[in-house]
JSON list of C-alpha atoms in Angstrom, two decimals:
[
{"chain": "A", "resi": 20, "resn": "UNK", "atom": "CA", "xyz": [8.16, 9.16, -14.94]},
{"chain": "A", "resi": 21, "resn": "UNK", "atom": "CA", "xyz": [4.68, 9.73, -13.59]},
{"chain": "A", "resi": 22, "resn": "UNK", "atom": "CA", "xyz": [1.63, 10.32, -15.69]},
{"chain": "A", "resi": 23, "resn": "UNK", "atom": "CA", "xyz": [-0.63, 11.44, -12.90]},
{"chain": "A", "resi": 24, "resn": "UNK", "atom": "CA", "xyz": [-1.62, 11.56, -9.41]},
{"chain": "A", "resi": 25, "resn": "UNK", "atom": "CA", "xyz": [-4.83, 11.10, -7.64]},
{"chain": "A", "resi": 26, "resn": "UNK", "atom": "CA", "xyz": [-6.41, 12.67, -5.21]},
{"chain": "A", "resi": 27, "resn": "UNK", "atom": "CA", "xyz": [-9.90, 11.90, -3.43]},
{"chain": "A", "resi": 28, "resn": "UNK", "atom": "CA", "xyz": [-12.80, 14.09, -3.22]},
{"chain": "A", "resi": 29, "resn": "UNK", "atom": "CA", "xyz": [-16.28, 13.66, -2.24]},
{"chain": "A", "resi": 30, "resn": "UNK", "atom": "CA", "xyz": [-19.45, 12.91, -4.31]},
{"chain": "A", "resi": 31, "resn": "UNK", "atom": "CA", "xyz": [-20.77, 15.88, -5.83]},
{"chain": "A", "resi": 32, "resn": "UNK", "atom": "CA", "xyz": [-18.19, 17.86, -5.24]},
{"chain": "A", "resi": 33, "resn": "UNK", "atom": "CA", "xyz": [-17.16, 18.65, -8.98]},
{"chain": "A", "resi": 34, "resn": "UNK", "atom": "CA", "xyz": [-18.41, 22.55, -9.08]},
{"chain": "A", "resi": 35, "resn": "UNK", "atom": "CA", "xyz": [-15.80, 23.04, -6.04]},
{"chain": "A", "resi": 36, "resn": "UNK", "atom": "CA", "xyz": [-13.05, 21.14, -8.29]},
{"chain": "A", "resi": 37, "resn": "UNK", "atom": "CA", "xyz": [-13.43, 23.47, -11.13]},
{"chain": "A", "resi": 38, "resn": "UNK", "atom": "CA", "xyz": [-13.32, 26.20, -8.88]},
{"chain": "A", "resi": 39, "resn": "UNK", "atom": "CA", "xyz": [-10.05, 25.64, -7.16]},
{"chain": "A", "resi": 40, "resn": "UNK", "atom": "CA", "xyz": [-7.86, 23.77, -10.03]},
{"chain": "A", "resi": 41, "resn": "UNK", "atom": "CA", "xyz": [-8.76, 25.72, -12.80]},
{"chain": "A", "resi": 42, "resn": "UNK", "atom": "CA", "xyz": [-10.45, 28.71, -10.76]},
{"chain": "A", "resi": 43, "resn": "UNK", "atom": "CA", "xyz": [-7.47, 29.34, -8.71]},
{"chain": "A", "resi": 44, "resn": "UNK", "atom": "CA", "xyz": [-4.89, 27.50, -9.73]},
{"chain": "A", "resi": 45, "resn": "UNK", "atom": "CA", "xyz": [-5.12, 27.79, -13.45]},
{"chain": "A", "resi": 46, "resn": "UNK", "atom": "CA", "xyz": [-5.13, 24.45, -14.80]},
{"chain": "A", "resi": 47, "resn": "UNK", "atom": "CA", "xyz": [-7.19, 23.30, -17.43]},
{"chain": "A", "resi": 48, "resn": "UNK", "atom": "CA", "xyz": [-10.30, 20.63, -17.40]},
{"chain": "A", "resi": 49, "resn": "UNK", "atom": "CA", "xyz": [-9.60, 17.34, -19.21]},
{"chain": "A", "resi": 50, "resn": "UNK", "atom": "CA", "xyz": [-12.26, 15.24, -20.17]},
{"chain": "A", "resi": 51, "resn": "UNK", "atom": "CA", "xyz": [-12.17, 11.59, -18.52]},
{"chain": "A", "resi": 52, "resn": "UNK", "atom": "CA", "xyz": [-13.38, 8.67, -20.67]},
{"chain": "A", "resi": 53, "resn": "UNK", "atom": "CA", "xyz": [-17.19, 8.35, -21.15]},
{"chain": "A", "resi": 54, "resn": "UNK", "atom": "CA", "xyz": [-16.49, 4.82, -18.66]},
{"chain": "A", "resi": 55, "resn": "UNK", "atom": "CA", "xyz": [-14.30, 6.85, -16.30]},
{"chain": "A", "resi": 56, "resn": "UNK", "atom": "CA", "xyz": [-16.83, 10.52, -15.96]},
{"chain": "A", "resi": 57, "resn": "UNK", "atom": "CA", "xyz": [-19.87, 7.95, -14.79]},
{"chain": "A", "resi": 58, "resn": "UNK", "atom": "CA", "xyz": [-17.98, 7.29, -11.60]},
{"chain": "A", "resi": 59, "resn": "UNK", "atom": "CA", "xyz": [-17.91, 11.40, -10.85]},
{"chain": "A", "resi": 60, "resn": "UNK", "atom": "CA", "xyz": [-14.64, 13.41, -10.32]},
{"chain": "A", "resi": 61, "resn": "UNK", "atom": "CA", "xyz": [-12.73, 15.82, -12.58]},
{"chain": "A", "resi": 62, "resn": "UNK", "atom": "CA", "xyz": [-9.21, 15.74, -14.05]},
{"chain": "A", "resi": 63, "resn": "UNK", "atom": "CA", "xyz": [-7.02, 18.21, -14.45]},
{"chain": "A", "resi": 64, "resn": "UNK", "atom": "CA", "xyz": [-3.69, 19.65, -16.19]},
{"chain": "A", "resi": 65, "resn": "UNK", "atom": "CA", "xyz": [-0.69, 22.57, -16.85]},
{"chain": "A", "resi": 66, "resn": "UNK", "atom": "CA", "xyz": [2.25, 23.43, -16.02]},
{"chain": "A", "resi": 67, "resn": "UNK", "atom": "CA", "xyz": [3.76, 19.57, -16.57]},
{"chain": "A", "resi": 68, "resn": "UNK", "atom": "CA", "xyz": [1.19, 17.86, -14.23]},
{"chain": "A", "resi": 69, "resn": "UNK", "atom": "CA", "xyz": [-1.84, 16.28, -13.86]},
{"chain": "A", "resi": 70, "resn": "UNK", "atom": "CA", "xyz": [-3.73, 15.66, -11.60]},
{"chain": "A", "resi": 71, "resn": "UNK", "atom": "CA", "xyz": [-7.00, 13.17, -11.41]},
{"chain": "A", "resi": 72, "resn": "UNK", "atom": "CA", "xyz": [-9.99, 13.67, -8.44]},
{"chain": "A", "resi": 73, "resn": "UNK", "atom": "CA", "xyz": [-11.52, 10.57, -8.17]},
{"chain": "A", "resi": 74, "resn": "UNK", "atom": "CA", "xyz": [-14.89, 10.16, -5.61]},
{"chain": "A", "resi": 75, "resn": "UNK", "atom": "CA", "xyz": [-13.98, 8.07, -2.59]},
{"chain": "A", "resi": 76, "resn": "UNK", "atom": "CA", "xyz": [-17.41, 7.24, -0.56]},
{"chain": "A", "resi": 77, "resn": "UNK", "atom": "CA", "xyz": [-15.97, 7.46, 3.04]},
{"chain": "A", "resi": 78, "resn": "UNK", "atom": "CA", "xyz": [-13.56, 10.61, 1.83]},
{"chain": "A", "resi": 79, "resn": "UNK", "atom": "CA", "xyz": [-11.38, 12.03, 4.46]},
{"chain": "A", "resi": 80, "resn": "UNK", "atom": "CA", "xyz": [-8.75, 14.60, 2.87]},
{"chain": "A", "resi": 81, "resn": "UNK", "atom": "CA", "xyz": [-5.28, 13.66, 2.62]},
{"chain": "A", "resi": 82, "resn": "UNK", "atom": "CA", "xyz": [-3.29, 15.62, 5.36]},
{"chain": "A", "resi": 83, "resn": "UNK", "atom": "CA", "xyz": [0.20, 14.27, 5.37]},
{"chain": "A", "resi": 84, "resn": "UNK", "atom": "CA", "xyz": [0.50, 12.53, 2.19]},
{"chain": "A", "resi": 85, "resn": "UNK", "atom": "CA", "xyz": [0.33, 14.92, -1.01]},
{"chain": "A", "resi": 86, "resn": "UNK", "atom": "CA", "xyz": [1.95, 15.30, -4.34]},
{"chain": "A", "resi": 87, "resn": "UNK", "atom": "CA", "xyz": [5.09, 18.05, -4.53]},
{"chain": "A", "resi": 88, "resn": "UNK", "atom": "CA", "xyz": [4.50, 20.37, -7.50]},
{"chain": "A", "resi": 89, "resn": "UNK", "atom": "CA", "xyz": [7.08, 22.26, -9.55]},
{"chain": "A", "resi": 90, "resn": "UNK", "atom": "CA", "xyz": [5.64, 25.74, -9.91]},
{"chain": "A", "resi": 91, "resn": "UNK", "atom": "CA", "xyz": [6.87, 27.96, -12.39]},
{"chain": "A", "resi": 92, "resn": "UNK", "atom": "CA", "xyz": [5.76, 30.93, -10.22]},
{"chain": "A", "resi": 93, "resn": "UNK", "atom": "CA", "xyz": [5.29, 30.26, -6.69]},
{"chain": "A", "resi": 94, "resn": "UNK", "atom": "CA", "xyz": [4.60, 33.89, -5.44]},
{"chain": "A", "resi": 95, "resn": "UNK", "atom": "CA", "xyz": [2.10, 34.56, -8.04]},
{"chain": "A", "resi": 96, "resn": "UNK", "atom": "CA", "xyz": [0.19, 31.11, -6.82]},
{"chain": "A", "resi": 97, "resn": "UNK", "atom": "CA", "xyz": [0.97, 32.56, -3.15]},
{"chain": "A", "resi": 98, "resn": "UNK", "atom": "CA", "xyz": [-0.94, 35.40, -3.51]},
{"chain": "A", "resi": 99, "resn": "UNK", "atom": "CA", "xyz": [-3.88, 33.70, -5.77]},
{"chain": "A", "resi": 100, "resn": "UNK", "atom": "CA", "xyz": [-4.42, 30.88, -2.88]},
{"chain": "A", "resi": 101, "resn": "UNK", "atom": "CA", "xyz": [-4.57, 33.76, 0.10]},
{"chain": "A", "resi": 102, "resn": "UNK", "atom": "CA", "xyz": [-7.02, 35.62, -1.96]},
{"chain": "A", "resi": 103, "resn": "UNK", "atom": "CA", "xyz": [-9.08, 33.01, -2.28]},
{"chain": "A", "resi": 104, "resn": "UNK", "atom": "CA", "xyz": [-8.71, 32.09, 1.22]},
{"chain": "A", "resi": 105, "resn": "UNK", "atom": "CA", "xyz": [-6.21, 28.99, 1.02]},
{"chain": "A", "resi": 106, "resn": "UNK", "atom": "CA", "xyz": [-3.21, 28.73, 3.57]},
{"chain": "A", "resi": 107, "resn": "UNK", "atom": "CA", "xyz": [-0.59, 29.26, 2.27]},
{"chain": "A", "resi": 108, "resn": "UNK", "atom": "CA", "xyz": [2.79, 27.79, 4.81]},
{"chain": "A", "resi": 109, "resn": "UNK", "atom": "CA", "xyz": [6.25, 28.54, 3.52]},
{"chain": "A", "resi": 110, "resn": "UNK", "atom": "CA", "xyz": [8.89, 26.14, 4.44]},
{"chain": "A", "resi": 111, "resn": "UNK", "atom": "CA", "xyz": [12.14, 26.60, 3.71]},
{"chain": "A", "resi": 112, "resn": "UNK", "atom": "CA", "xyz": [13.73, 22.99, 5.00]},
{"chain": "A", "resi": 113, "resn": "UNK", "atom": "CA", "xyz": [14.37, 21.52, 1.63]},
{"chain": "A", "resi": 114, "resn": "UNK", "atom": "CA", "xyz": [17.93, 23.14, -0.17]},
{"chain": "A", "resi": 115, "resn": "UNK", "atom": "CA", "xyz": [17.62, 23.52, -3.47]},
{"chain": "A", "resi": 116, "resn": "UNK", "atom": "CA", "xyz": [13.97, 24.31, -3.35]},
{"chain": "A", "resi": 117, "resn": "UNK", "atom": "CA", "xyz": [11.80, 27.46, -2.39]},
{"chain": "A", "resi": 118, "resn": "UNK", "atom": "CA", "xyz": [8.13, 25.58, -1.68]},
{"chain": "A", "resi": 119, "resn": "UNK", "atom": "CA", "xyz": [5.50, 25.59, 0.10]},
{"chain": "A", "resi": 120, "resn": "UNK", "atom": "CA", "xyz": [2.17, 23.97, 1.41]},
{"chain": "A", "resi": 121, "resn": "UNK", "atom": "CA", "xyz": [-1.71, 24.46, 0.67]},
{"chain": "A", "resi": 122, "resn": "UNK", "atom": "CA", "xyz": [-4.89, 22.30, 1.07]},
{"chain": "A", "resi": 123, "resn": "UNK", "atom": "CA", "xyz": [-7.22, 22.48, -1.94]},
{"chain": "A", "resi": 124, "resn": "UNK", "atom": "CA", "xyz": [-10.78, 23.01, -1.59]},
{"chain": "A", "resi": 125, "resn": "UNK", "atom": "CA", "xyz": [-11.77, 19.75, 0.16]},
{"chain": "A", "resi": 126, "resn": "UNK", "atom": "CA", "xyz": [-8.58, 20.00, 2.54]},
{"chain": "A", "resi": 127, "resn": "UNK", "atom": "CA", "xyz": [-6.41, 17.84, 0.71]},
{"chain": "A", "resi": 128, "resn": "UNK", "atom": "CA", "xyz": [-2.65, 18.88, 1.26]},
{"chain": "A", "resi": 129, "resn": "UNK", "atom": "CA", "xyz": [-0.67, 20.20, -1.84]},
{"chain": "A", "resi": 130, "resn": "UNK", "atom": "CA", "xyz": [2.98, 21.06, -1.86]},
{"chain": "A", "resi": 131, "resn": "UNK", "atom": "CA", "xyz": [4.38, 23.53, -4.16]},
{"chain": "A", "resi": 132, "resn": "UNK", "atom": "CA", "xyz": [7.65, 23.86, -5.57]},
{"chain": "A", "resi": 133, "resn": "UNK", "atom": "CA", "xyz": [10.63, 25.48, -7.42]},
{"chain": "A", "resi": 134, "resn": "UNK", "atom": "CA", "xyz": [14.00, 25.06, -7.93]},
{"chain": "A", "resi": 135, "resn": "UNK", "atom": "CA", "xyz": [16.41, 27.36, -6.46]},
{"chain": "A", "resi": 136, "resn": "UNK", "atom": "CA", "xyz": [19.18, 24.90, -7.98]},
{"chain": "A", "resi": 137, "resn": "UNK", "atom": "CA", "xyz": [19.11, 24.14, -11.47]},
{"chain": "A", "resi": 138, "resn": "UNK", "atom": "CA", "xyz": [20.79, 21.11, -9.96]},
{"chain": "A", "resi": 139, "resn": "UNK", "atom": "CA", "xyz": [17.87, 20.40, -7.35]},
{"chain": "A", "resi": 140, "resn": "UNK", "atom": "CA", "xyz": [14.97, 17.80, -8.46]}
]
């Protein structure tokens, strides 16, 4: 079982966080620890996940590597990311699973996901 992932953003960046996890995606804000919030970032959860944006000083956004999300609504989030202006690339390669692939604000890549399977996982 996993209790989070991270991701790396860049210094200052935390208005643009808010913007796209909770903004668009609809997650909520979790505080870090006092220790933790001195070192910038934001963390994030819903929908079974969470997610923790940690500041990396030479940041360069994760392109190929990226957590896989199980959406409970994956059209809804479709149409939330184009309005916003995220990509949004369906790919329909992996049986079992309807999903597909978005960068979040600092062009980090993000798959999303839902069964088509109750069996799939």
């Amino acid at each position: 079982m996993i209790h989070h992932v991270q991701l790396s953003c860049p210094a200052g960046s935390e208005d643009a966080l808010r913007a796209f996890y909770a903004g668009v995606l609809g997650l909520t804000e979790i505080a870090k620890p006092p220790v933790l919030a001195a070192r910038g970032g934001c963390w994030f959860r819903g929908h079974g996940i969470e997610l923790h944006l940690g500041v990396e000083a030479d940041f360069a956004p994760a392109r190929k590597a990226h957590p896989g999300l199980i959406w409970p609504d994956l059209d809804t989030l479709a149409e939330r990311l184009t309005a916003a202006g995220y990509p949004v690339d369906w790919d329909d390669n992996f049986p079992g699973m309807r999903r597909f692939h978005s960068a979040d604000c600092h062009g980090n890549r993000l798959e999303f996901l839902h069964p088509t399977d109750p069996e799939a996982r």
